[in-house]
CSV table of N, CA and C in Angstrom, one decimal:
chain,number,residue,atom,x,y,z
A,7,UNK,N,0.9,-1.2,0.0
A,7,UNK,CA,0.0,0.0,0.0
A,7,UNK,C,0.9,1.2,0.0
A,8,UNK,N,0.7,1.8,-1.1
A,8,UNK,CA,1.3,3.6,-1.1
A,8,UNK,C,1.1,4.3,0.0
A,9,UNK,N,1.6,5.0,0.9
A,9,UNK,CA,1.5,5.8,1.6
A,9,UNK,C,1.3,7.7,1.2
A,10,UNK,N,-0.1,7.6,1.4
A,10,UNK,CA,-0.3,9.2,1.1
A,10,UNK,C,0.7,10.2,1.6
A,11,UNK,N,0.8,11.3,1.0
A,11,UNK,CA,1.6,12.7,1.7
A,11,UNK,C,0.2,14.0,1.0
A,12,UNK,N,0.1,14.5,2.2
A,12,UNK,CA,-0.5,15.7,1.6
A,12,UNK,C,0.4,17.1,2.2
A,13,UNK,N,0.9,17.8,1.3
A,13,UNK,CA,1.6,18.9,1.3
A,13,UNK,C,0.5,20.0,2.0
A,14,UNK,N,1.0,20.9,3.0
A,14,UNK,CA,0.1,21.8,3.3
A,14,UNK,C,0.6,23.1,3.0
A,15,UNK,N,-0.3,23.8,1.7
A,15,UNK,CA,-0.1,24.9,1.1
A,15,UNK,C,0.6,26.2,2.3
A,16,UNK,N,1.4,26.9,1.5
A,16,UNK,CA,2.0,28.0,2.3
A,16,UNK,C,0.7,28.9,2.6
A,17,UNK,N,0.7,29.7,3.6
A,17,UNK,CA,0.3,30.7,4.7
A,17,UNK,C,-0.4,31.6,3.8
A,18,UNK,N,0.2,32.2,2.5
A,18,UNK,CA,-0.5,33.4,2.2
A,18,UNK,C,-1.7,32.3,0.8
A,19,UNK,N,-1.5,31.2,0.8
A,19,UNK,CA,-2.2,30.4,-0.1
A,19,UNK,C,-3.7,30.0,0.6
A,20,UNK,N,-3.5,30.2,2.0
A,20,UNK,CA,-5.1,29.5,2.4
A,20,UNK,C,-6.0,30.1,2.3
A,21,UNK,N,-7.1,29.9,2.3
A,21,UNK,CA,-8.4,30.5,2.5
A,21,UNK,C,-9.7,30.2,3.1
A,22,UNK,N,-10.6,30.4,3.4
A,22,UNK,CA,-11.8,29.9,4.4
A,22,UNK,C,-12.2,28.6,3.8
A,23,UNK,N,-12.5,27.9,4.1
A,23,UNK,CA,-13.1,26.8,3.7
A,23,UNK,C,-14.7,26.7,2.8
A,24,UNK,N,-15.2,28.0,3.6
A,24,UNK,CA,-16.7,28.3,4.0
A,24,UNK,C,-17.0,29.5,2.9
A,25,UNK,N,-15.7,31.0,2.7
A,25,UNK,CA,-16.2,31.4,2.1
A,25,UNK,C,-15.5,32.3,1.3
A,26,UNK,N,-14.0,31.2,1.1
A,26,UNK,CA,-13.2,31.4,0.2
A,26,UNK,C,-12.2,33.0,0.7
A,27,UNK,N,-12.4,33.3,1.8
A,27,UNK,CA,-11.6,34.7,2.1
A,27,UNK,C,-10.1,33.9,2.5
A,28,UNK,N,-9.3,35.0,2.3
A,28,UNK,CA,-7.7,34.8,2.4
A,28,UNK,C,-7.3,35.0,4.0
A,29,UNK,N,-8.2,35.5,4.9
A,29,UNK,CA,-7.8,36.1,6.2
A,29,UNK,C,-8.6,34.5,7.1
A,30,UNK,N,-7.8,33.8,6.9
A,30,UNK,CA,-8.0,32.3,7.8
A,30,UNK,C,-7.3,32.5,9.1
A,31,UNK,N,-7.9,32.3,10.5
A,31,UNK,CA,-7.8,32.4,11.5
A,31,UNK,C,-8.0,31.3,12.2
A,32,UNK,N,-8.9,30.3,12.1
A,32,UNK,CA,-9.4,29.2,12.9
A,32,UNK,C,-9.3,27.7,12.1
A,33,UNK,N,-8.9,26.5,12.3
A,33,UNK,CA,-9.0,25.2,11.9
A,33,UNK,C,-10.3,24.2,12.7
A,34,UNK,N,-10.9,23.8,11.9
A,34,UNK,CA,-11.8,22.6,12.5
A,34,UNK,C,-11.3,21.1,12.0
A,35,UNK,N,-10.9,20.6,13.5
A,35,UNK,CA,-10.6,19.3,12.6
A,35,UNK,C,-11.3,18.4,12.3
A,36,UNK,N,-11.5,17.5,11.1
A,36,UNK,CA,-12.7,16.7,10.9
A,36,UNK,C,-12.5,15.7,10.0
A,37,UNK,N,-13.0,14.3,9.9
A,37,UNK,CA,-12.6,13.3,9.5
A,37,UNK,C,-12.6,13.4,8.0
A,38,UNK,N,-11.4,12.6,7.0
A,38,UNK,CA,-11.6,13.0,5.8
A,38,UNK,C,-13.1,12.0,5.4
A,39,UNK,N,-13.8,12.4,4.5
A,39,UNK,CA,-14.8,12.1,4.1
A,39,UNK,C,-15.3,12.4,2.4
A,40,UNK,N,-16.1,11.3,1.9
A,40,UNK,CA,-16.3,11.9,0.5
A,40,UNK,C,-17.8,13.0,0.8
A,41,UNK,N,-17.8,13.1,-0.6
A,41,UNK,CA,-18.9,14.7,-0.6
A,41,UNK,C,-19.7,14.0,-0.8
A,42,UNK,N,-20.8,13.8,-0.7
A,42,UNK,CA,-21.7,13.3,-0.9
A,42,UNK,C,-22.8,14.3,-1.8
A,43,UNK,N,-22.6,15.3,-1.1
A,43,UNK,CA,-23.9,16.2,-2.1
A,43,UNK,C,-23.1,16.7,-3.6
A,44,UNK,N,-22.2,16.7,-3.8
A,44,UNK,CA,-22.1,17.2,-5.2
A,44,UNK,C,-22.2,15.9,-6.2
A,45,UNK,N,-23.2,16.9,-7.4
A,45,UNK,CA,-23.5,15.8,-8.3
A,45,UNK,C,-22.9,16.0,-9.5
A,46,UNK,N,-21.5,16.2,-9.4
A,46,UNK,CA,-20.7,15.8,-10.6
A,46,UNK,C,-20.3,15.2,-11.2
A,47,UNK,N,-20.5,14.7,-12.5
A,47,UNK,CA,-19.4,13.6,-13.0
A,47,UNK,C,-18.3,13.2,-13.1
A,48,UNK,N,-17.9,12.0,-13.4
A,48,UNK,CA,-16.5,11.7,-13.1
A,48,UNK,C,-16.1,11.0,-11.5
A,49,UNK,N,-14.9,11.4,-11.3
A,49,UNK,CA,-14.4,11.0,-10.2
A,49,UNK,C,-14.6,11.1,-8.5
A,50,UNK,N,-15.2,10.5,-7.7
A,50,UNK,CA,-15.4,11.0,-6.2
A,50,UNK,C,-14.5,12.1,-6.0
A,51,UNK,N,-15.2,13.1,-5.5
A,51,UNK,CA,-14.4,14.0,-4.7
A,51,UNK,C,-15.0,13.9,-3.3
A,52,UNK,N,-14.2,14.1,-2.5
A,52,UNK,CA,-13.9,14.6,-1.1
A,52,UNK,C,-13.3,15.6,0.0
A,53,UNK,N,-13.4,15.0,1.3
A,53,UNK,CA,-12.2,16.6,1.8
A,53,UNK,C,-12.0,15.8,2.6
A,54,UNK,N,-10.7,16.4,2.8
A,54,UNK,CA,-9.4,15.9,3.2
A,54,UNK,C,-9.1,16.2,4.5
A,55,UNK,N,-8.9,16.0,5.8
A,55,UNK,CA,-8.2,17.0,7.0
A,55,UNK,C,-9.3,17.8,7.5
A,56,UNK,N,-9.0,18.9,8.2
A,56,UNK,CA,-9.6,19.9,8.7
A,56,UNK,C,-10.1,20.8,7.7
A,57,UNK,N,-11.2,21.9,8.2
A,57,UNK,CA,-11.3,22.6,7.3
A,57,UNK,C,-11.3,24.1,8.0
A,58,UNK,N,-10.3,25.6,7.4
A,58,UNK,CA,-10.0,26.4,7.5
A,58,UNK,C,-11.2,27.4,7.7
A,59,UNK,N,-11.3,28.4,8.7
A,59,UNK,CA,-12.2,29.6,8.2
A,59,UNK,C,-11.7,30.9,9.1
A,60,UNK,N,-12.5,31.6,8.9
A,60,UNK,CA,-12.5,33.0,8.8
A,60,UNK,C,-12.9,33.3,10.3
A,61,UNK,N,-12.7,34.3,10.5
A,61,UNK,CA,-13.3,34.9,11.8
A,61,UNK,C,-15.2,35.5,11.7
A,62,UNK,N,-15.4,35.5,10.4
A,62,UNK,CA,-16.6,36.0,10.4
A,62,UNK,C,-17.4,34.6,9.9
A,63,UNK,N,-17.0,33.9,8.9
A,63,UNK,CA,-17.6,32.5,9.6
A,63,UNK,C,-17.0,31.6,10.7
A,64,UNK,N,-16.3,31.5,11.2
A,64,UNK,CA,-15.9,30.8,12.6
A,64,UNK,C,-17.1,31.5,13.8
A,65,UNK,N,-17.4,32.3,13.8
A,65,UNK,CA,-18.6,33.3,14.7
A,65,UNK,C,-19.5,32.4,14.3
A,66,UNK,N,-20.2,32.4,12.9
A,66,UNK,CA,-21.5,31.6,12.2
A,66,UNK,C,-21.3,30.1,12.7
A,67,UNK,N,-20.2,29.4,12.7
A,67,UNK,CA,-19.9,27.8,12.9
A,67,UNK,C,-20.2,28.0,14.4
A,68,UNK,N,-19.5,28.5,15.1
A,68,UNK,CA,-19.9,28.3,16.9
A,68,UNK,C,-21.4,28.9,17.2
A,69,UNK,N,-22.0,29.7,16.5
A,69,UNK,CA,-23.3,30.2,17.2
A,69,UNK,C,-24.3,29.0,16.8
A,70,UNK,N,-24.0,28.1,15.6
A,70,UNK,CA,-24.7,27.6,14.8
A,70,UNK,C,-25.9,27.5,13.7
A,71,UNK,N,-25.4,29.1,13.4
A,71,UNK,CA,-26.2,29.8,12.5
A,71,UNK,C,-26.0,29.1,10.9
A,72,UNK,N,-26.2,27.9,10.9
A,72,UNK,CA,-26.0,27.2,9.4
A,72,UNK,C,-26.7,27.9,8.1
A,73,UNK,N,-27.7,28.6,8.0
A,73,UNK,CA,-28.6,29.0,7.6
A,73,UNK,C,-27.8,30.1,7.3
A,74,UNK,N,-27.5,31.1,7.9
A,74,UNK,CA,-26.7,32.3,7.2
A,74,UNK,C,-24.8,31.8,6.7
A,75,UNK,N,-24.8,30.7,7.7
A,75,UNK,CA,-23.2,30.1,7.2
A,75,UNK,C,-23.3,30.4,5.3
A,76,UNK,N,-24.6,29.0,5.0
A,76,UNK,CA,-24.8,28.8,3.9
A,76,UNK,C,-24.7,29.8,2.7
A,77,UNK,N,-25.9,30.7,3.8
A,77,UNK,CA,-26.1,32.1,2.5
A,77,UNK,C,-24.7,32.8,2.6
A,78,UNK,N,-24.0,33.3,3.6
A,78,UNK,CA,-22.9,33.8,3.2
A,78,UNK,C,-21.6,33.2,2.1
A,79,UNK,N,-21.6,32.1,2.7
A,79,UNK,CA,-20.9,31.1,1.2
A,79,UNK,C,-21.6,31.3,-0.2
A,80,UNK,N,-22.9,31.0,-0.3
A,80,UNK,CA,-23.1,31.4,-1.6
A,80,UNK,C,-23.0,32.7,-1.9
A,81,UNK,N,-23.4,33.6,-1.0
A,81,UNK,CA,-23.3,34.9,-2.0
A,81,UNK,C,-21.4,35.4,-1.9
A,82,UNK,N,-20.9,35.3,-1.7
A,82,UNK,CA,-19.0,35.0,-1.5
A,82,UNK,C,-18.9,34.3,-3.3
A,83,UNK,N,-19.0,33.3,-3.6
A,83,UNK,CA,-18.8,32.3,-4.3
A,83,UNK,C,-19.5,33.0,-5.8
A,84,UNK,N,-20.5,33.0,-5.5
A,84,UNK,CA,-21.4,34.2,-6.5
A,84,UNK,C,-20.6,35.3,-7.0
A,85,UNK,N,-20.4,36.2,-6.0
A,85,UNK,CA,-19.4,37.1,-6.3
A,85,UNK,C,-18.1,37.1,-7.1
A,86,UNK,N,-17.6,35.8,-6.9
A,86,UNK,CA,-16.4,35.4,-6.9
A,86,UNK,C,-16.4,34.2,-8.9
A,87,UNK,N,-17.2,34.2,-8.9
A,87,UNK,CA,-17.6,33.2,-10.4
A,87,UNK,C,-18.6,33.4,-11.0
A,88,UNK,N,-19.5,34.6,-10.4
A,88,UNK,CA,-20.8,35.2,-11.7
A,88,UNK,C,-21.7,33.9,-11.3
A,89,UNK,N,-21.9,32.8,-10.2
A,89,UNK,CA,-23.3,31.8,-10.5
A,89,UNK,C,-23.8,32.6,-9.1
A,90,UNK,N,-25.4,32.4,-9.8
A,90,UNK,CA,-26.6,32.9,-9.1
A,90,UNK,C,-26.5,32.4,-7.5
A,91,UNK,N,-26.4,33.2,-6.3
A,91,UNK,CA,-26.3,33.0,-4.9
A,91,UNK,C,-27.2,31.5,-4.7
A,92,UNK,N,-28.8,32.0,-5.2
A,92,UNK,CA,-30.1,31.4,-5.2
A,92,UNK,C,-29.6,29.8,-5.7
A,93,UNK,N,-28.8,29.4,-6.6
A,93,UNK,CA,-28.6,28.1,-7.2
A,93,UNK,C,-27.7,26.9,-6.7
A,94,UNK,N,-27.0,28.1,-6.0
A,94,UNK,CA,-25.1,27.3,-5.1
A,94,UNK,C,-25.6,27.2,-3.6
A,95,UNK,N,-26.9,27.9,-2.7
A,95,UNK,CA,-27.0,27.7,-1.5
A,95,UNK,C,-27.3,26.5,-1.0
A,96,UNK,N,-28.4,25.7,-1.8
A,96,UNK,CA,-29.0,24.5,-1.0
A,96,UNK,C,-27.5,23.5,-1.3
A,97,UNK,N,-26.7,23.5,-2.2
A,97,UNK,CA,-25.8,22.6,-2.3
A,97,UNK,C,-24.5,22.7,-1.1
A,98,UNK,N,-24.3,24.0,-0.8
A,98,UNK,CA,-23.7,24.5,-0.1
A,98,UNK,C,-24.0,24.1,1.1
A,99,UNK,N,-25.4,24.3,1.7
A,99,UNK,CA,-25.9,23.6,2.7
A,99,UNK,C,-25.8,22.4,3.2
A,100,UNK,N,-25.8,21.7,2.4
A,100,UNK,CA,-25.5,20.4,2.0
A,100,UNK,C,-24.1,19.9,2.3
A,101,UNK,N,-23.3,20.6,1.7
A,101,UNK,CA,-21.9,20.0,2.0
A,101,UNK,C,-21.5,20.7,3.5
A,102,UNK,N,-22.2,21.6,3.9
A,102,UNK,CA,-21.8,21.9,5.2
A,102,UNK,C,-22.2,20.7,6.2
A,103,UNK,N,-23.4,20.3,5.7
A,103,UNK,CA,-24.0,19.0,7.1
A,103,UNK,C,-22.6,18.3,7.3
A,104,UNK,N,-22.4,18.1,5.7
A,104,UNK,CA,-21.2,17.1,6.3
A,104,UNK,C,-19.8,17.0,6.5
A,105,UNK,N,-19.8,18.3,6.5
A,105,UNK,CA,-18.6,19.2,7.5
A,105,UNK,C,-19.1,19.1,8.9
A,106,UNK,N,-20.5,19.4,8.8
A,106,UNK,CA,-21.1,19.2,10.8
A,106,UNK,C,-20.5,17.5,11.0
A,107,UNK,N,-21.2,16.9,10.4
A,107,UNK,CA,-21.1,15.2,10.7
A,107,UNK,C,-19.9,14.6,10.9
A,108,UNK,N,-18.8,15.1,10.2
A,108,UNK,CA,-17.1,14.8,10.0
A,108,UNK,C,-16.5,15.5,11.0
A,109,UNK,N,-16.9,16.6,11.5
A,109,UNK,CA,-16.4,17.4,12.4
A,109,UNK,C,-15.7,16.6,13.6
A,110,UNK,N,-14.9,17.1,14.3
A,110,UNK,CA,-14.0,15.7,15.3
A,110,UNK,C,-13.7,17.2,16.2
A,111,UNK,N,-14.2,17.7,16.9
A,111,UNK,CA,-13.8,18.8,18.0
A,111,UNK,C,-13.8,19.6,17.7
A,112,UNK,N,-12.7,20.8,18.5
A,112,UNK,CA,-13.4,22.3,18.8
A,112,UNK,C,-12.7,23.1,17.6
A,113,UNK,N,-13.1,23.9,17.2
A,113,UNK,CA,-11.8,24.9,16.6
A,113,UNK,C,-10.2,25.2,17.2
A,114,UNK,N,-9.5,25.3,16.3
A,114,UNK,CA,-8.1,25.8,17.6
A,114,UNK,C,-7.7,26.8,16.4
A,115,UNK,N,-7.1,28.3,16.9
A,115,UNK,CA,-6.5,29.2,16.6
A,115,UNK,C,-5.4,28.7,15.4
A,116,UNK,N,-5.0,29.3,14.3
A,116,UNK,CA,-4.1,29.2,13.1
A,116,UNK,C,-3.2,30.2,13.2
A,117,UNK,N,-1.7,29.6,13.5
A,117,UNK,CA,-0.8,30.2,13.8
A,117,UNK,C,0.5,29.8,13.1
């Protein structure tokens, strides 16, 4: 059996997990898992490790405001690639559950 290596991108490369911003402050660690909600063709995708965010969604993740988590990721993403906020949220939603469900403890500070 090959032994994986996953390289972990330099400091000014990361970004929110949640809503793609460059000012990452917090890590959630959580089990790797495939996506389940995206309906693309071709090859399983998944996520890998923990996932990175922001101080303005890390607030949204601890209060447990999923519902605006969501809409703030789509309308970020929107912004960011011209698709309609309205089209990317429920999917978004979606891959967040299973960011909740993967989740493996608390946030810890990115230093």
């Amino acid at each position: 059996m090959t032994e994986q290596v996953f390289m972990r991108p330099p400091r000014e490369q990361w970004v929110c997990d949640f809503c793609s911003s460059p000012d990452v402050h917090w890590r959630y660690p959580a089990r790797d898992f495939p996506i389940q909600s995206l309906k693309i063709p071709g090859p399983q995708h998944g996520s890998e490790g923990g996932w990175a965010a922001c101080n303005v969604c890390h607030a949204l993740i601890e209060r447990g405001l999923r519902d605006k988590l969501a809409k703030r990721s789509a309308v970020k993403f929107s912004r960011k690639f011209g698709v309609p906020a309205k089209l990317i949220v429920n999917d978004l939603r979606k891959l967040h559950d299973e960011f909740w469900t993967n989740r493996e403890g608390t946030a810890t500070p990115v230093t």
